[in-house]
């Protein structure tokens, strides 16, 4: 209850007291008039009326009836007043209770809003702390990864230096050291993708240095050279934008079965007697290279450059020469059963010796899908075949234009 509501209540109480006193006085006056009113008004004493005072008795009765009616009216007014006062009091009390309840509701709402705001602030603070913890954790993880990467790089660098040192040991009896260096480089290449190209080029340089062509009749590849070739041939399959350079190398009798040496440069290299079974050699460059007596069954030579390549008695069973550039290639005595020559350029290639010996094993159907010129040296049984003869004329027309 507020101070503002106390003053009206006091005024209502005071007004009620005054009104009650006034009505009590009025009632007392009416009672007095009821008893002594006739005597006061008309000088008639009700206590001394006789038998002949009938009219006076009538006046007294009428006056008293009027006073009784006034008294009843006053009583009704008093009742009505108190009823109204009670109603107003109850109404005021109800209003005060309603105002109090409304105030309590507003306070509860305010407290709830304050609590919600505090909860939101606490949630926002907790969320911010969580985000900060996450960011700190991320930064720590990045720092840890950077430190780990630096440590790893340091270890790889140290391993690389040791491997290169071993690889460079050319002292007598240092074969074991060189082999250790080669296999250490293989491990490093597997662990570090960014060192992949460097190690491939390093091993290729090692092979070129230690497998130089010194004579037409050389020795089979050394063990350390073979080890380096094996590492290159079976390295991890990663995107490469460079060409492996194995040009001018003597790789006779090398073991390169299933090797993955696409686009490799073998220009002027010797691979006589090498094992190339199932090797992947598409787009490799074998210009003026030697593959005499090499075993290349099932090998992939698609789009390879085989210009003037010597492939005497090559075992090319089931090999794929599609789209290969094989002009002036020497295939005397080669075994080419089931080999594919679709789109290959066999202009002036040799499939037998000029004296008619060392005839390559190949049939007409295999060569009808390739470019074969008049200068291509074929067994007469194939070249004189009407279908092949017509095919050669069409190829010559495409190569040199129509005859004048």
CSV table of C-alpha atoms in Angstrom, one decimal, residues 61-323:
chain,number,residue,atom,x,y,z
A,61,UNK,CA,-51.3,9.9,14.4
A,62,UNK,CA,-50.7,11.6,11.0
A,63,UNK,CA,-47.7,13.4,12.3
A,64,UNK,CA,-46.3,10.3,13.8
A,65,UNK,CA,-47.0,8.3,10.6
A,66,UNK,CA,-45.1,11.0,8.6
A,67,UNK,CA,-42.2,10.9,11.1
A,68,UNK,CA,-42.2,7.1,11.0
A,69,UNK,CA,-42.0,7.3,7.3
A,70,UNK,CA,-39.2,9.8,7.5
A,71,UNK,CA,-37.4,7.6,10.0
A,72,UNK,CA,-37.8,4.5,7.7
A,73,UNK,CA,-36.5,6.6,4.8
A,74,UNK,CA,-33.6,7.8,6.8
A,75,UNK,CA,-32.9,4.2,7.8
A,76,UNK,CA,-33.1,3.2,4.1
A,77,UNK,CA,-30.7,6.1,3.3
A,78,UNK,CA,-28.4,5.1,6.0
A,79,UNK,CA,-28.5,1.5,4.7
A,80,UNK,CA,-28.0,2.7,1.2
A,81,UNK,CA,-25.1,4.9,2.3
A,82,UNK,CA,-23.4,2.1,4.1
A,83,UNK,CA,-24.0,-0.2,1.3
A,84,UNK,CA,-22.5,2.3,-1.1
A,85,UNK,CA,-19.6,2.9,1.3
A,86,UNK,CA,-19.0,-0.8,1.6
A,87,UNK,CA,-19.1,-1.2,-2.2
A,88,UNK,CA,-16.7,1.7,-2.6
A,89,UNK,CA,-14.5,0.3,0.1
A,90,UNK,CA,-14.5,-3.1,-1.4
A,91,UNK,CA,-14.0,-1.7,-4.9
A,92,UNK,CA,-11.1,0.4,-3.7
A,93,UNK,CA,-9.7,-2.6,-1.9
A,94,UNK,CA,-10.2,-4.7,-5.1
A,95,UNK,CA,-8.5,-1.9,-7.1
A,96,UNK,CA,-5.7,-1.8,-4.6
A,97,UNK,CA,-5.3,-5.6,-4.8
A,98,UNK,CA,-5.5,-5.4,-8.6
A,99,UNK,CA,-2.9,-2.7,-8.6
A,100,UNK,CA,-0.8,-4.6,-6.2
A,101,UNK,CA,-1.2,-7.8,-8.3
A,102,UNK,CA,-0.4,-5.8,-11.5
A,103,UNK,CA,2.6,-4.3,-9.8
A,104,UNK,CA,3.8,-7.7,-8.7
A,105,UNK,CA,3.2,-9.0,-12.2
A,106,UNK,CA,5.2,-6.2,-13.7
A,107,UNK,CA,7.9,-6.8,-11.1
A,108,UNK,CA,7.9,-10.5,-12.0
A,109,UNK,CA,8.0,-9.6,-15.7
A,110,UNK,CA,10.9,-7.2,-15.1
A,111,UNK,CA,12.7,-9.9,-13.0
A,112,UNK,CA,12.0,-12.5,-15.7
A,113,UNK,CA,13.3,-10.1,-18.4
A,114,UNK,CA,16.3,-9.3,-16.3
A,115,UNK,CA,16.9,-12.9,-15.7
A,116,UNK,CA,16.5,-13.7,-19.4
A,117,UNK,CA,18.9,-10.9,-20.3
A,118,UNK,CA,21.4,-12.1,-17.7
A,119,UNK,CA,21.0,-15.7,-19.1
A,120,UNK,CA,21.5,-14.4,-22.7
A,121,UNK,CA,24.6,-12.5,-21.5
A,122,UNK,CA,25.9,-15.5,-19.8
A,123,UNK,CA,25.2,-17.7,-22.8
A,124,UNK,CA,26.9,-15.1,-25.1
A,125,UNK,CA,29.8,-15.0,-22.7
A,126,UNK,CA,30.0,-18.8,-22.6
A,127,UNK,CA,29.7,-19.0,-26.4
A,128,UNK,CA,32.4,-16.4,-26.8
A,129,UNK,CA,34.6,-18.3,-24.3
A,130,UNK,CA,34.0,-21.5,-26.3
A,131,UNK,CA,34.9,-19.7,-29.5
A,132,UNK,CA,38.0,-18.3,-28.0
A,133,UNK,CA,38.9,-21.8,-26.7
A,134,UNK,CA,38.3,-23.2,-30.1
A,135,UNK,CA,40.4,-20.5,-31.8
A,136,UNK,CA,43.1,-21.1,-29.2
A,137,UNK,CA,43.0,-24.8,-29.8
A,138,UNK,CA,43.1,-24.2,-33.6
A,139,UNK,CA,46.1,-21.9,-33.2
A,140,UNK,CA,47.8,-24.4,-31.0
A,141,UNK,CA,47.1,-27.1,-33.4
A,142,UNK,CA,48.5,-25.0,-36.3
A,143,UNK,CA,51.6,-24.2,-34.2
A,144,UNK,CA,52.0,-27.8,-33.3
A,145,UNK,CA,51.6,-28.8,-37.0
A,146,UNK,CA,54.1,-26.2,-38.0
A,147,UNK,CA,56.6,-27.3,-35.4
A,148,UNK,CA,56.0,-30.9,-36.4
A,149,UNK,CA,56.4,-30.0,-40.0
A,150,UNK,CA,59.6,-28.1,-39.3
A,151,UNK,CA,60.9,-31.0,-37.3
A,152,UNK,CA,59.9,-33.4,-40.1
A,153,UNK,CA,61.5,-31.3,-42.7
A,154,UNK,CA,64.6,-31.1,-40.6
A,155,UNK,CA,64.6,-34.9,-40.3
A,156,UNK,CA,64.0,-35.4,-44.1
A,157,UNK,CA,66.8,-32.9,-44.9
A,158,UNK,CA,69.2,-34.8,-42.7
A,159,UNK,CA,68.1,-38.1,-44.2
A,160,UNK,CA,68.5,-36.7,-47.7
A,161,UNK,CA,72.0,-35.4,-47.0
A,162,UNK,CA,73.0,-38.8,-45.6
A,163,UNK,CA,71.5,-40.6,-48.6
A,164,UNK,CA,73.1,-38.4,-51.1
A,165,UNK,CA,76.5,-38.8,-49.4
A,166,UNK,CA,76.1,-42.6,-49.6
A,167,UNK,CA,75.0,-42.3,-53.2
A,168,UNK,CA,78.1,-40.2,-54.1
A,169,UNK,CA,80.5,-42.8,-52.6
A,170,UNK,CA,82.4,-44.1,-55.7
A,171,UNK,CA,85.1,-45.9,-53.8
A,172,UNK,CA,85.9,-49.5,-54.5
A,173,UNK,CA,83.7,-51.7,-52.5
A,174,UNK,CA,81.2,-48.9,-51.9
A,175,UNK,CA,78.3,-50.7,-53.7
A,176,UNK,CA,76.5,-51.4,-50.4
A,177,UNK,CA,76.7,-47.8,-49.5
A,178,UNK,CA,75.3,-46.7,-52.8
A,179,UNK,CA,72.5,-49.2,-52.5
A,180,UNK,CA,71.7,-47.9,-49.1
A,181,UNK,CA,71.6,-44.4,-50.4
A,182,UNK,CA,69.2,-45.4,-53.2
A,183,UNK,CA,66.8,-47.1,-50.9
A,184,UNK,CA,67.0,-44.3,-48.4
A,185,UNK,CA,66.0,-41.9,-51.2
A,186,UNK,CA,63.1,-44.2,-52.1
A,187,UNK,CA,61.9,-43.9,-48.5
A,188,UNK,CA,62.2,-40.2,-48.5
A,189,UNK,CA,60.4,-39.9,-51.8
A,190,UNK,CA,57.5,-41.9,-50.3
A,191,UNK,CA,57.4,-39.8,-47.2
A,192,UNK,CA,57.7,-36.4,-48.8
A,193,UNK,CA,55.7,-35.6,-51.9
A,194,UNK,CA,57.4,-32.2,-52.4
A,195,UNK,CA,60.8,-34.0,-52.7
A,196,UNK,CA,59.4,-36.4,-55.3
A,197,UNK,CA,60.6,-34.6,-58.4
A,198,UNK,CA,64.0,-33.8,-56.9
A,199,UNK,CA,64.7,-37.4,-56.0
A,200,UNK,CA,63.5,-38.7,-59.4
A,201,UNK,CA,65.8,-36.4,-61.2
A,202,UNK,CA,68.7,-37.2,-58.8
A,203,UNK,CA,68.3,-41.0,-59.5
A,204,UNK,CA,68.0,-40.4,-63.2
A,205,UNK,CA,71.2,-38.4,-63.1
A,206,UNK,CA,72.9,-41.2,-61.1
A,207,UNK,CA,71.8,-43.7,-63.8
A,208,UNK,CA,73.1,-41.5,-66.7
A,209,UNK,CA,76.4,-41.0,-64.9
A,210,UNK,CA,76.9,-44.7,-64.0
A,211,UNK,CA,75.4,-46.3,-67.2
A,212,UNK,CA,77.1,-44.3,-69.9
A,213,UNK,CA,77.5,-46.0,-73.3
A,214,UNK,CA,81.2,-46.9,-73.6
A,215,UNK,CA,81.0,-49.4,-76.5
A,216,UNK,CA,78.7,-51.3,-78.7
A,217,UNK,CA,79.3,-54.4,-76.6
A,218,UNK,CA,78.8,-53.4,-73.0
A,219,UNK,CA,78.1,-55.2,-69.8
A,220,UNK,CA,74.6,-55.7,-68.2
A,221,UNK,CA,73.6,-52.9,-65.9
A,222,UNK,CA,75.3,-52.7,-62.5
A,223,UNK,CA,73.5,-53.6,-59.4
A,224,UNK,CA,73.3,-50.0,-58.1
A,225,UNK,CA,72.0,-48.8,-61.5
A,226,UNK,CA,69.4,-51.6,-61.5
A,227,UNK,CA,68.3,-50.6,-58.0
A,228,UNK,CA,67.9,-46.9,-59.1
A,229,UNK,CA,66.0,-48.1,-62.2
A,230,UNK,CA,63.7,-50.2,-60.0
A,231,UNK,CA,63.0,-47.2,-57.7
A,232,UNK,CA,62.1,-45.0,-60.7
A,233,UNK,CA,60.1,-47.7,-62.4
A,234,UNK,CA,57.9,-48.4,-59.4
A,235,UNK,CA,57.7,-45.0,-57.7
A,236,UNK,CA,54.5,-43.7,-56.3
A,237,UNK,CA,51.9,-42.7,-58.9
A,238,UNK,CA,51.8,-38.9,-58.4
A,239,UNK,CA,51.2,-36.1,-60.9
A,240,UNK,CA,54.4,-35.2,-62.7
A,241,UNK,CA,55.1,-32.2,-64.9
A,242,UNK,CA,58.6,-33.3,-65.9
A,243,UNK,CA,60.2,-35.9,-68.1
A,244,UNK,CA,62.6,-38.5,-66.7
A,245,UNK,CA,65.8,-38.3,-68.7
A,246,UNK,CA,67.5,-41.6,-69.3
A,247,UNK,CA,68.9,-40.7,-72.7
A,248,UNK,CA,72.3,-42.0,-73.9
A,249,UNK,CA,72.4,-44.7,-71.2
A,250,UNK,CA,73.4,-48.4,-71.5
A,251,UNK,CA,70.6,-50.3,-69.9
A,252,UNK,CA,71.1,-53.6,-71.6
A,253,UNK,CA,69.5,-56.6,-69.8
A,254,UNK,CA,67.8,-54.2,-67.4
A,255,UNK,CA,64.8,-55.5,-65.4
A,256,UNK,CA,61.9,-53.2,-66.2
A,257,UNK,CA,58.9,-55.5,-66.2
A,258,UNK,CA,55.7,-53.6,-65.4
A,259,UNK,CA,57.8,-50.4,-65.2
A,260,UNK,CA,55.8,-47.1,-65.1
A,261,UNK,CA,58.0,-44.9,-67.4
A,262,UNK,CA,55.5,-43.0,-69.5
A,263,UNK,CA,57.0,-40.1,-71.5
A,264,UNK,CA,60.6,-41.1,-70.4
A,265,UNK,CA,63.4,-40.0,-72.7
A,266,UNK,CA,65.4,-43.0,-73.9
A,267,UNK,CA,67.0,-41.2,-76.9
A,268,UNK,CA,70.1,-43.1,-78.1
A,269,UNK,CA,69.8,-45.5,-75.2
A,270,UNK,CA,70.6,-49.2,-75.3
A,271,UNK,CA,68.0,-51.6,-73.9
A,272,UNK,CA,69.1,-54.7,-75.7
A,273,UNK,CA,67.9,-57.8,-73.9
A,274,UNK,CA,65.9,-55.7,-71.4
A,275,UNK,CA,62.8,-57.1,-69.8
A,276,UNK,CA,59.9,-54.8,-70.6
A,277,UNK,CA,57.0,-57.2,-70.1
A,278,UNK,CA,53.9,-55.2,-69.4
A,279,UNK,CA,55.9,-52.0,-69.1
A,280,UNK,CA,54.0,-48.7,-69.4
A,281,UNK,CA,55.9,-46.7,-72.0
A,282,UNK,CA,53.3,-44.6,-73.7
A,283,UNK,CA,54.6,-41.4,-75.2
A,284,UNK,CA,58.2,-42.4,-74.4
A,285,UNK,CA,60.9,-41.2,-76.7
A,286,UNK,CA,63.0,-44.1,-78.2
A,287,UNK,CA,64.5,-42.2,-81.1
A,288,UNK,CA,67.5,-44.1,-82.4
A,289,UNK,CA,67.4,-46.3,-79.3
A,290,UNK,CA,68.1,-50.0,-79.3
A,291,UNK,CA,65.7,-52.7,-78.1
A,292,UNK,CA,67.3,-55.7,-79.8
A,293,UNK,CA,66.1,-59.0,-78.3
A,294,UNK,CA,64.2,-57.1,-75.6
A,295,UNK,CA,61.2,-58.9,-74.1
A,296,UNK,CA,58.3,-56.5,-74.4
A,297,UNK,CA,55.3,-58.8,-74.5
A,298,UNK,CA,52.2,-56.9,-73.4
A,299,UNK,CA,54.1,-53.6,-73.2
A,300,UNK,CA,52.3,-50.3,-73.8
A,301,UNK,CA,54.0,-48.2,-76.5
A,302,UNK,CA,51.0,-46.1,-77.4
A,303,UNK,CA,51.9,-42.8,-79.0
A,304,UNK,CA,55.6,-43.6,-78.4
A,305,UNK,CA,58.3,-42.1,-80.5
A,306,UNK,CA,60.1,-45.0,-82.2
A,307,UNK,CA,61.8,-43.2,-85.1
A,308,UNK,CA,64.8,-45.3,-86.4
A,309,UNK,CA,64.6,-47.5,-83.3
A,310,UNK,CA,66.4,-50.8,-83.6
A,311,UNK,CA,64.1,-53.6,-82.4
A,312,UNK,CA,65.6,-56.7,-84.0
A,313,UNK,CA,64.1,-59.9,-82.7
A,314,UNK,CA,62.0,-58.0,-80.2
A,315,UNK,CA,59.4,-60.1,-78.5
A,316,UNK,CA,56.4,-57.8,-78.8
A,317,UNK,CA,53.7,-60.4,-78.4
A,318,UNK,CA,50.4,-58.5,-77.6
A,319,UNK,CA,52.3,-55.2,-77.4
A,320,UNK,CA,50.3,-52.0,-78.0
A,321,UNK,CA,51.8,-49.7,-80.7
A,322,UNK,CA,48.7,-47.7,-81.4
A,323,UNK,CA,49.3,-44.2,-82.7
